[in-house]
Structures are given as structure tokens and as C-alpha cells.
Coordinates of C-alpha atoms and ligand atoms in Angstrom, one line a residue:
X17 CA 81.8 -7.1 -8.4
X18 CA 81.4 -4.2 -10.8
X19 CA 84.5 -3.0 -12.5
X20 CA 84.9 0.3 -14.5
X21 CA 87.6 0.4 -17.2
X22 CA 88.9 3.7 -18.4
X23 CA 91.3 4.7 -21.2
X24 CA 92.7 8.0 -19.9
X25 CA 93.8 11.4 -21.2
X26 CA 91.0 12.3 -23.6
X27 CA 89.7 15.8 -23.7
X28 CA 86.0 16.1 -22.9
X29 CA 83.4 18.4 -24.6
X30 CA 79.7 18.5 -24.8
X31 CA 77.0 18.8 -22.1
X32 CA 76.5 17.1 -18.7
X33 CA 73.2 17.6 -16.9
X34 CA 73.5 17.2 -13.0
X35 CA 70.9 14.9 -11.5
X36 CA 68.9 15.2 -8.3
X37 CA 70.9 15.2 -5.1
X38 CA 71.5 11.8 -3.5
X39 CA 71.7 13.3 0.0
X40 CA 68.4 15.0 -0.4
X41 CA 66.5 12.1 -2.1
X42 CA 67.5 9.6 0.5
X43 CA 65.8 11.7 3.2
X44 CA 62.8 12.8 1.1
X45 CA 61.7 9.2 0.5
X46 CA 61.4 8.2 4.2
X47 CA 59.8 11.6 4.8
X48 CA 57.0 10.6 2.4
X49 CA 55.6 8.2 5.0
X50 CA 54.4 11.3 6.8
X51 CA 52.1 12.5 4.0
X52 CA 48.4 12.0 4.3
X53 CA 48.1 9.5 1.5
X54 CA 49.9 10.4 -1.8
X55 CA 53.1 12.2 -2.4
X56 CA 55.2 13.1 -5.5
X57 CA 59.0 13.5 -5.6
X58 CA 60.5 15.0 -8.9
X59 CA 64.1 14.9 -10.1
X60 CA 65.0 11.6 -8.2
X61 CA 68.5 10.3 -9.2
X62 CA 68.8 6.9 -10.8
X63 CA 71.1 5.4 -8.1
X64 CA 71.3 2.2 -6.1
X65 CA 70.4 3.8 -2.8
X66 CA 67.0 4.9 -4.2
X67 CA 66.3 1.3 -5.1
X68 CA 67.0 0.1 -1.5
X69 CA 64.8 2.8 -0.1
X70 CA 61.9 1.9 -2.4
X71 CA 62.3 -1.7 -1.2
X72 CA 61.9 -0.5 2.5
X73 CA 58.8 1.6 1.6
X74 CA 57.2 -1.4 -0.3
X75 CA 58.0 -3.6 2.7
X76 CA 55.9 -1.0 4.8
X77 CA 53.1 -1.5 2.3
X78 CA 53.5 1.8 0.4
X79 CA 52.8 1.6 -3.3
X80 CA 55.5 3.3 -5.4
X81 CA 55.5 4.1 -9.1
X82 CA 59.0 5.2 -10.3
X83 CA 59.1 6.6 -13.8
X84 CA 61.0 9.5 -15.6
X85 CA 63.0 10.3 -12.4
X86 CA 59.7 10.8 -10.5
X87 CA 58.4 8.8 -7.6
X88 CA 54.6 8.5 -7.1
X89 CA 54.2 7.4 -3.6
X90 CA 50.9 6.0 -2.0
X91 CA 51.3 5.6 1.7
X92 CA 47.6 5.2 2.5
X93 CA 48.1 1.5 3.5
X94 CA 51.4 2.2 5.3
X95 CA 52.0 -0.3 8.1
X96 CA 54.7 -0.1 10.7
X97 CA 56.9 -3.1 10.5
X98 CA 60.5 -3.9 11.7
X99 CA 63.0 -2.9 9.1
X100 CA 65.3 -5.9 8.3
X101 CA 69.0 -5.8 8.5
X102 CA 69.6 -6.7 4.9
X103 CA 67.9 -3.5 3.8
X104 CA 68.8 -1.1 6.7
X105 CA 72.5 -2.0 6.5
X106 CA 72.7 -1.1 2.7
X107 CA 73.0 2.6 3.4
X108 CA 73.4 5.2 6.2
X109 CA 70.1 7.0 5.1
X110 CA 68.0 4.1 6.2
X111 CA 68.1 5.8 9.7
X112 CA 65.7 8.5 8.4
X113 CA 62.9 5.8 8.9
X114 CA 63.5 6.3 12.7
X115 CA 62.4 9.9 12.8
X116 CA 59.6 9.3 10.2
X117 CA 58.1 6.2 11.7
X118 CA 58.5 7.5 15.3
X119 CA 56.5 10.6 14.3
X120 CA 53.8 8.6 12.5
X121 CA 53.4 5.5 14.8
X122 CA 55.4 6.3 18.1
X123 CA 57.5 3.2 17.4
X124 CA 60.3 2.0 15.0
X125 CA 62.4 -1.0 14.9
X126 CA 65.4 -1.4 12.7
X127 CA 69.0 -2.5 12.5
X128 CA 72.0 -0.3 12.6
X129 CA 72.4 1.7 9.4
X130 CA 75.2 1.1 6.9
X131 CA 77.2 3.7 5.0
X132 CA 80.7 4.4 3.5
X133 CA 83.5 3.3 5.9
X134 CA 85.0 6.7 6.3
X135 CA 84.8 6.8 10.0
X136 CA 83.0 5.5 13.0
X137 CA 79.8 7.5 12.1
X138 CA 77.9 6.9 15.4
X139 CA 74.3 8.2 15.6
X140 CA 74.4 9.4 19.3
X141 CA 73.2 12.8 18.4
X142 CA 70.1 11.4 16.7
X143 CA 69.4 9.0 19.7
X144 CA 69.9 11.9 22.3
X145 CA 67.4 13.9 20.3
X146 CA 64.8 11.2 20.2
X147 CA 65.2 10.7 24.0
X148 CA 64.9 14.5 24.6
X149 CA 61.6 14.3 22.7
X150 CA 60.5 11.6 25.2
X151 CA 61.2 8.4 23.3
X152 CA 62.8 5.3 24.8
X153 CA 65.6 3.9 22.9
X154 CA 66.7 0.3 23.3
X155 CA 69.5 -1.5 21.6
X156 CA 69.1 -5.2 21.4
X157 CA 72.0 -6.9 19.6
X158 CA 72.3 -4.7 16.5
X159 CA 68.7 -3.7 16.5
X160 CA 67.2 -0.3 17.6
X161 CA 63.8 -0.4 19.2
X162 CA 62.6 3.2 19.8
X163 CA 59.2 3.8 21.3
X164 CA 57.3 6.8 22.6
X165 CA 53.8 6.9 24.3
X166 CA 53.9 10.6 23.6
X167 CA 56.6 13.0 22.0
X168 CA 56.8 16.4 23.5
X169 CA 58.4 19.3 21.7
X170 CA 61.7 20.4 23.4
X171 CA 64.5 22.8 22.8
X172 CA 67.4 20.6 21.7
X173 CA 71.0 21.6 21.4
X174 CA 73.3 19.6 19.1
X175 CA 76.9 19.0 20.1
X176 CA 77.8 18.9 16.4
X177 CA 75.7 20.2 13.5
X178 CA 74.9 16.7 12.1
X179 CA 73.1 16.7 8.7
X180 CA 71.5 13.4 9.5
X181 CA 70.4 14.2 13.1
X182 CA 69.0 17.6 12.0
X183 CA 66.8 15.9 9.4
X184 CA 65.9 13.0 11.7
X185 CA 64.9 15.2 14.7
X186 CA 63.0 17.5 12.3
X187 CA 61.0 14.4 11.2
X188 CA 60.4 13.1 14.8
X189 CA 59.3 16.6 16.0
X190 CA 56.4 16.5 13.6
X191 CA 54.9 13.8 15.9
X192 CA 55.5 15.8 19.0
X193 CA 53.1 17.9 21.0
X194 CA 54.2 21.6 20.8
X195 CA 57.2 23.3 19.3
X196 CA 60.7 21.6 19.0
X197 CA 63.7 23.9 18.5
X198 CA 66.9 22.6 17.1
X199 CA 69.9 24.7 18.1
X200 CA 73.2 24.3 16.3
X201 CA 71.4 22.7 13.4
X202 CA 73.2 21.7 10.2
X203 CA 72.7 24.2 7.3
X204 CA 73.3 22.0 4.4
X205 CA 70.9 22.5 1.3
X206 CA 69.6 19.0 2.0
X207 CA 67.9 20.3 5.2
X208 CA 66.1 23.0 3.2
X209 CA 65.1 20.5 0.6
X210 CA 63.4 18.2 3.2
X211 CA 61.9 21.1 5.0
X212 CA 60.3 22.3 1.8
X213 CA 58.6 19.0 1.4
X214 CA 57.3 19.0 5.0
X215 CA 56.1 22.5 4.7
X216 CA 54.3 21.6 1.5
X217 CA 52.6 18.7 3.6
X218 CA 51.4 21.4 6.1
X219 CA 54.1 21.3 8.8
X220 CA 55.1 24.7 10.3
X221 CA 58.9 24.8 10.0
X222 CA 61.0 28.0 10.4
X223 CA 64.7 28.5 10.1
X224 CA 65.6 25.5 7.8
X225 CA 69.1 26.3 6.5
X226 CA 70.1 28.3 9.6
X227 CA 71.5 27.2 12.9
X228 CA 68.1 27.3 14.6
X229 CA 65.1 25.5 13.4
X230 CA 61.6 25.6 14.8
X231 CA 59.2 22.7 14.1
X232 CA 55.5 22.7 15.2
X233 CA 54.2 19.2 16.0
X234 CA 51.4 18.6 13.3
X235 CA 48.9 15.8 13.5
X236 CA 47.1 16.2 10.2
X237 CA 49.3 16.4 7.1
X238 CA 48.3 16.9 3.5
X239 CA 49.7 15.1 0.5
X240 CA 53.2 16.3 -0.4
X241 CA 55.0 17.4 -3.6
X242 CA 58.6 18.3 -3.8
X243 CA 61.6 18.4 -6.2
X244 CA 65.1 17.1 -5.4
X245 CA 67.6 19.9 -5.6
X246 CA 70.5 19.5 -8.1
X247 CA 73.3 17.4 -6.6
X248 CA 76.0 19.9 -5.5
X249 CA 78.6 17.1 -4.9
X250 CA 78.0 15.5 -8.2
X251 CA 78.2 18.9 -9.8
X252 CA 81.6 19.7 -8.1
X253 CA 82.9 16.4 -9.2
X254 CA 82.2 17.1 -12.9
X255 CA 83.6 20.6 -12.5
X256 CA 86.9 19.1 -11.3
X257 CA 86.8 16.8 -14.3
X258 CA 86.3 19.8 -16.6
X259 CA 89.2 21.7 -15.0
X260 CA 91.4 18.7 -15.9
X261 CA 90.1 17.6 -19.2
X262 CA 87.4 20.0 -20.4
X263 CA 87.2 21.5 -23.9
X264 CA 84.4 23.9 -23.2
X265 CA 82.7 21.2 -21.2
X266 CA 79.2 22.5 -20.4
X267 CA 77.6 21.5 -17.0
X268 CA 73.9 22.2 -16.6
X269 CA 72.1 22.3 -13.3
X270 CA 74.6 24.2 -11.2
X271 CA 73.4 25.9 -8.1
X272 CA 76.3 28.2 -7.3
X273 CA 75.0 29.2 -3.9
X274 CA 75.5 25.5 -2.9
X275 CA 79.1 25.5 -4.0
X276 CA 80.5 28.9 -2.9
X277 CA 83.4 27.6 -0.8
X278 CA 84.3 25.0 -3.5
X279 CA 84.2 27.5 -6.3
X280 CA 86.4 29.9 -4.3
X281 CA 88.9 27.2 -3.9
X282 CA 88.8 26.5 -7.6
X283 CA 89.6 30.1 -8.4
X284 CA 92.4 30.1 -5.8
X285 CA 94.1 27.2 -7.7
X286 CA 93.8 29.1 -11.0
X287 CA 90.7 27.4 -12.6
X288 CA 88.8 29.6 -14.9
X289 CA 85.1 29.0 -15.9
X290 CA 82.2 30.9 -17.0
X291 CA 78.8 30.6 -15.4
X292 CA 75.5 31.9 -16.5
X293 CA 72.4 31.0 -14.5
X294 CA 72.7 27.3 -13.8
X295 CA 75.1 26.6 -16.8
X296 CA 78.9 26.4 -16.2
X297 CA 81.4 26.1 -19.1
X298 CA 84.9 25.0 -18.2
X299 CA 88.1 24.0 -20.0
X300 CA 91.3 22.3 -18.9
X301 CA 93.4 24.6 -16.8
X302 CA 97.2 24.8 -17.4
X303 CA 99.5 25.7 -14.4
X304 CA 97.3 24.8 -11.5
X305 CA 98.4 26.3 -8.2
X306 CA 98.6 24.5 -4.9
X307 CA 96.4 25.4 -1.9
X308 CA 95.3 24.6 1.6
X309 CA 91.9 23.1 2.1
X310 CA 90.0 22.6 5.4
X311 CA 86.8 20.7 5.2
X312 CA 84.0 22.3 7.3
X313 CA 80.2 21.9 7.7
X314 CA 78.1 24.0 5.2
X315 CA 78.7 26.7 4.0
X316 CA 82.4 25.7 4.4
X317 CA 84.3 23.4 2.0
X318 CA 82.3 20.2 1.7
X319 CA 84.0 17.1 3.0
X320 CA 82.4 15.1 0.1
X321 CA 84.5 17.0 -2.4
X322 CA 87.7 16.6 -0.5
X323 CA 88.7 13.3 -2.2
X324 CA 87.8 14.5 -5.8
X325 CA 89.7 17.7 -5.2
X326 CA 92.8 15.7 -4.0
X327 CA 93.1 14.3 -7.6
X328 CA 93.0 17.9 -9.0
X329 CA 95.8 18.9 -6.6
X330 CA 98.0 16.1 -7.9
X331 CA 98.2 18.2 -11.0
X332 CA 99.1 21.5 -9.1
X333 CA 102.7 22.9 -9.2
X334 CA 103.8 22.7 -5.5
X335 CA 102.7 21.3 -2.2
X336 CA 99.0 21.4 -1.1
X337 CA 97.6 20.5 2.3
X338 CA 94.1 19.1 3.0
X339 CA 92.7 19.1 6.5
X340 CA 89.8 16.8 6.9
X341 CA 87.8 17.9 10.0
X342 CA 84.5 16.0 9.5
X343 CA 85.6 12.3 9.2
X344 CA 88.4 10.5 10.8
X345 CA 89.2 8.2 8.0
X346 CA 88.6 9.8 4.6
X347 CA 92.1 9.5 2.9
X348 CA 91.8 5.9 1.9
X349 CA 91.8 6.7 -1.8
X350 CA 95.4 8.1 -1.6
X351 CA 96.9 4.7 -1.5
X352 CA 95.8 3.9 -5.0
X353 CA 96.3 7.5 -6.1
X354 CA 100.0 7.0 -5.2
X355 CA 100.1 3.7 -7.0
X356 CA 99.0 5.7 -10.1
X357 CA 102.0 8.1 -9.6
X358 CA 100.7 10.7 -7.4
X359 CA 102.8 11.9 -4.4
X360 CA 100.5 12.2 -1.3
X361 CA 101.4 11.6 2.3
X362 CA 99.1 11.5 5.3
X363 CA 101.0 13.7 7.8
X364 CA 98.6 13.2 10.7
X365 CA 95.2 11.6 11.4
X366 CA 93.4 14.3 9.4
X367 CA 96.1 16.0 7.4
X368 CA 97.2 15.1 3.9
X369 CA 100.0 16.7 1.8
X370 CA 99.8 16.5 -1.9
X371 CA 103.0 17.2 -4.1
X372 CA 102.5 18.0 -7.8
X373 CA 102.4 18.1 -10.6
X374 CA 102.6 14.4 -11.2
X375 CA 102.0 12.5 -14.4
X376 CA 99.5 9.6 -13.5
X377 CA 99.5 6.3 -15.3
X378 CA 96.8 3.7 -15.5
X379 CA 96.7 0.5 -13.4
X380 CA 94.3 -1.7 -11.4
X381 CA 92.8 0.1 -8.4
X382 CA 90.0 -0.5 -5.8
X383 CA 87.3 2.0 -4.9
X384 CA 87.1 2.1 -1.1
X385 CA 84.1 4.4 -0.7
X386 CA 81.9 6.5 -2.8
X387 CA 83.9 9.8 -3.0
X388 CA 87.2 7.9 -2.8
X389 CA 86.0 6.0 -5.8
X390 CA 85.2 9.3 -7.5
X391 CA 88.8 10.5 -6.8
X392 CA 90.1 7.4 -8.6
X393 CA 87.8 7.7 -11.5
X394 CA 89.0 11.3 -12.1
X395 CA 92.6 10.1 -11.8
X396 CA 91.8 7.3 -14.4
X397 CA 90.4 9.8 -16.8
X398 CA 93.6 12.0 -16.7
X399 CA 96.1 9.1 -16.5
X400 CA 98.2 7.7 -19.4
X401 CA 96.9 4.3 -20.4
X402 CA 94.1 2.0 -18.9
X403 CA 92.8 1.9 -15.4
X404 CA 90.5 -0.7 -14.0
X405 CA 88.5 0.3 -10.9
X406 CA 87.3 -2.7 -8.8
X407 CA 84.4 -2.4 -6.4
X408 CA 82.9 0.3 -8.6
X409 CA 79.4 -0.3 -7.1
X410 CA 80.4 2.2 -4.4
X411 CA 80.7 4.9 -7.3
X412 CA 77.4 3.9 -9.0
X413 CA 75.7 4.4 -5.6
X414 CA 76.1 8.1 -5.7
X415 CA 76.7 9.2 -9.3
X416 CA 73.6 8.7 -11.4
X417 CA 74.3 7.5 -15.0
X418 CA 78.1 8.3 -14.6
X419 CA 79.2 6.0 -17.4
X420 CA 76.7 7.4 -20.0
X421 CA 77.4 11.1 -18.9
X422 CA 81.1 10.7 -19.3
X423 CA 80.8 8.7 -22.6
X424 CA 78.6 11.4 -24.0
X425 CA 81.4 13.9 -23.6
X426 CA 84.1 11.8 -25.1
X427 CA 85.5 9.6 -22.3
X428 CA 86.7 6.1 -23.1
X429 CA 84.9 4.5 -20.1
X430 CA 82.9 1.2 -19.8
X431 CA 81.5 -1.1 -17.1
X432 CA 82.9 -4.7 -17.0
X433 CA 81.0 -6.9 -14.6
Ligands
EPZ22 C1 75.6 13.2 5.4 O1 76.1 12.2 6.3 C2 75.9 12.7 4.1 N1 75.3 11.5 3.8 C3 77.4 12.5 3.8 O2 77.6 12.2 2.5 C4 78.1 13.9 4.2 O3 79.5 13.6 4.1 C5 77.7 14.3 5.6 O4 76.3 14.4 5.7 C6 78.3 15.7 5.9 O5 77.8 16.6 5.0 C7 73.9 11.5 3.5 O6 73.3 12.6 3.6 C8 73.3 10.2 3.3 P1 76.7 14.0 9.7 P2 75.7 12.2 7.9 O7 75.8 13.5 10.6 O8 74.3 12.8 8.1 C9 79.6 12.6 13.2 C10 78.5 11.1 0.7 O9 79.7 10.9 0.3 N2 78.3 12.3 13.9 O10 76.7 15.5 9.5 O11 76.1 10.9 8.4 C11 79.8 11.6 12.1 O12 80.5 10.5 12.5 C12 78.2 11.0 2.2 O13 77.5 11.4 0.0 C13 78.4 11.8 15.2 O14 79.5 11.7 15.8 O15 76.8 13.3 8.3 C14 80.7 12.5 11.2 O16 82.1 12.4 11.6 C15 79.4 10.6 3.0 N3 77.2 11.5 15.9 C16 80.2 13.8 11.4 O17 79.5 13.9 12.6 C17 76.0 11.6 15.2 O18 75.0 11.2 15.8 C18 79.3 14.3 10.3 O19 78.2 13.6 10.3 C19 75.9 12.0 13.8 C20 77.2 12.4 13.3

């Protein structure tokens, strides 16, 4: 079990370069099975989830060369095989092989996907979408077997603008006859990133990034090339660290259009920063102010930055409230935050109050999920003394080169197996 040890309370200065977005990359790799033969994906982050997806692609007889954050994928020998549980359960994003293989072969077999335990995370919206396109979905034990003699384009309305379902139905619709329209689609940047790849392969897609997306079924696809967008969640996490410990900390690879709600909240709590193009410079903010945060789908405040922001609010003078509307169980980090000296209180299923400012002290903690782990890592960086974070694999899953990036700007941080 990987453990991260941190000596807290060191100011951080220097430069951090944001990597490619995990939540884009994990969709772009399965999407590559649709390209004619070869595809290239640039700016791929170095994280565990990518390794698992490469294993699944190789199981399907794709050849993958992975060098300098670039994937060279040859899917000319692609074979459709059942995806084993030990791989599909490693992450939530394995479910993108459903849409991709259904479009390519009209059949896919795989186990239930995994993912952070921050809620039930059903995939009913995905399944309903596949069925509306004409697929038959069977669940035998914990295996999905999805088949379709023919997929027919349809107008599909999502009960909830699910990121995963939007991407999955966009992929499946490529194998359908005619046009598919997704109403109430998710608008997260990841959708646009995947659509740009598919359009590059020759698929006619309109409206990616809006509530309404139109996809033309396309039989013959070209080879595809794309670049993974800069990771808005990794970026927001380091900006929070800069607001707490920065000494002209420079963060490169910032796409401010992907972080508008978050940056507005930062301003509201008194954080000052300068931004020029994709470069943001930030220093430690004294006298942080409390605020109210409600997580929403894009372009609202992102749920994935709720837990890192909680740590920032432990340093604000007064009472803050966070309302988590996307997941039903995303406050698990607060137990260990309180053990470090924070005062947070879950006042209802999805509401948290945070009282500050509180001096945090180092202790042994356990990362419960990816962004909860990030929240504890930030707390450890500002705490007096030493903190050991158990189960840190969950952090390494989503933050590329996090130890090196923080060491390079002066953090006293190391991995102890
Ligand atoms: C993606 O998850 C991200 N993961 C999540 O990031 C992110 O929090 C989420 O989008 C929202 O932005 C990846 O991209 C791999 P959803 P996804 O479908 O696609 C419910 C991180 O920390 N729902 O938009 O699973 C679901 O239970 C991770 O990087 C259904 O009920 O998100 C959740 O409560 C965590 N039925 C809500 O919708 C469905 O069929 C949002 O889910 C699908 C979703």
C-alpha cells in the first residue's frame, strides 16, 4: 500500500506544469478503437488509469507505443473480446469500451466498471441510451453483454447530463444508421475533447459542449490525431495549494475558460492571482473569507474540486457551507481533516459546514478516494509537523507526477511504500 509522507508548512515557489486531463484521456483511449488503423494521442498524463486502459487495448490486440506522453495506437488488428473483471473493475472509465465496441462490432462484453466510492454511481443512463439505439443489454452475474444487430440513430433525452453517458452514447451513435441527437447532454470540456478526436476521424458531430449534440452514424473512419486538454481539476488543485503556500508559485497550462466558476469562488474568498494566457502566478493569501459553494454540472462549480476546496476553507475566518449536489457520499475526507484539527460538520446528506481558521497538525490519515486524498494532501502541506497518507494509490491515479511536481517547488514530500 503506497504511503505519502509530508513535512508541512513550507512555502512553495517555482513552476508547476499541468498535465493532460485524466477525465479526457480515459475516454480518448477507448475511442481510438474506432479509428481506421492508426491514431495518435498527445499530452497523455502519466497516471495508473492510463496503464490499465493500455492493458485492455492490448488485450483487444491493439499495438500501443507509449513515449513522451504520447500514445501511438495501431488498431488494425483489433479483435472484439470479453473484457475481464480484473481490468474493467480498476476504474470507472472502462465503461467507454461499451460505446466504442458496440459501434465497431455491434457487441461488447465486460464486467461492471469500478471507480471512486463517492456514491452509487449507476450507469442506467448509459444503458437506457444503448437500448434506445436498438441494443439489447443483458446483465449476467456482474457481466454486461450488450448486442445490436443494427443500431438506429434516435433522439435521446438524458434525465441527468451525465458526462460518462454523453461520451458513451456519442461513441455508440457512430455505429448507428442515421442521426442521433442527445438532449440534455453534459457540457464538460472532456466532451469537446473526445468530439474533437472523433471529428478528426471523420465523424460529423455538432453541438459538443452544448446541451444538444448531433452525431451522424459513420461507417468509414480515418486515422485520428488529438491532444488531451490540460487537466482543469489538477490545475484547480495546485491553485488551491498556491493560495495556501505559494510564494509567486507559477502554474502553467491553465485554461481559464474551464475553471470560471472555481476562479470566481477563489476571488470571493479573497484569493489574488495574476493570469496571463495559460500562466497563473499565485501567492499565499492572508485573511481568507468564508463562502457558500454548491457543486453543479459544467459550467457550475466542479464537484471534483469540492474536496480540495474544503481544505482551503478550513483556513477561512468564519463559517463556510458546501452543498454537494452531484454525488451522495463525497465528504469522507472530512473525518481525517477533523483529526488534523479542522472543524467540519456534515449537517445533512449533502451539506457540510466548515469553521475556520484552524491550525492543522500532522498525523496519520487514510485517503478514501482520489479527490478526498487530494484534500488530505493539501492539509498535510499546510499542517505543522509530519503527515503520513495511507492508501495514496488513489491520489497517484489522478495526479500525474504529483511528488515530483511538489518537490520541485519546495515541498518536503516523499513516497514510502
Ligand atoms: C465523470 O464521472 C468523472 N470521471 C468524475 O470525476 C466527475 O466527478 C464526473 O464526471 C462529473 O463531472 C471520469 O470522467 C472518469 P456522471 P461520471 O456520469 O461520468 C449519476 C474524478 O474525481 N449517474 O456525470 O461517472 C452518478 O451516480 C472523478 O476525477 C447516474 O445516476 O459522472 C453521479 O451521481 C470522480 N446514472 C452523477 O450522475 C448514470 O447512468 C454524475 O455522474 C450516470 C451517472
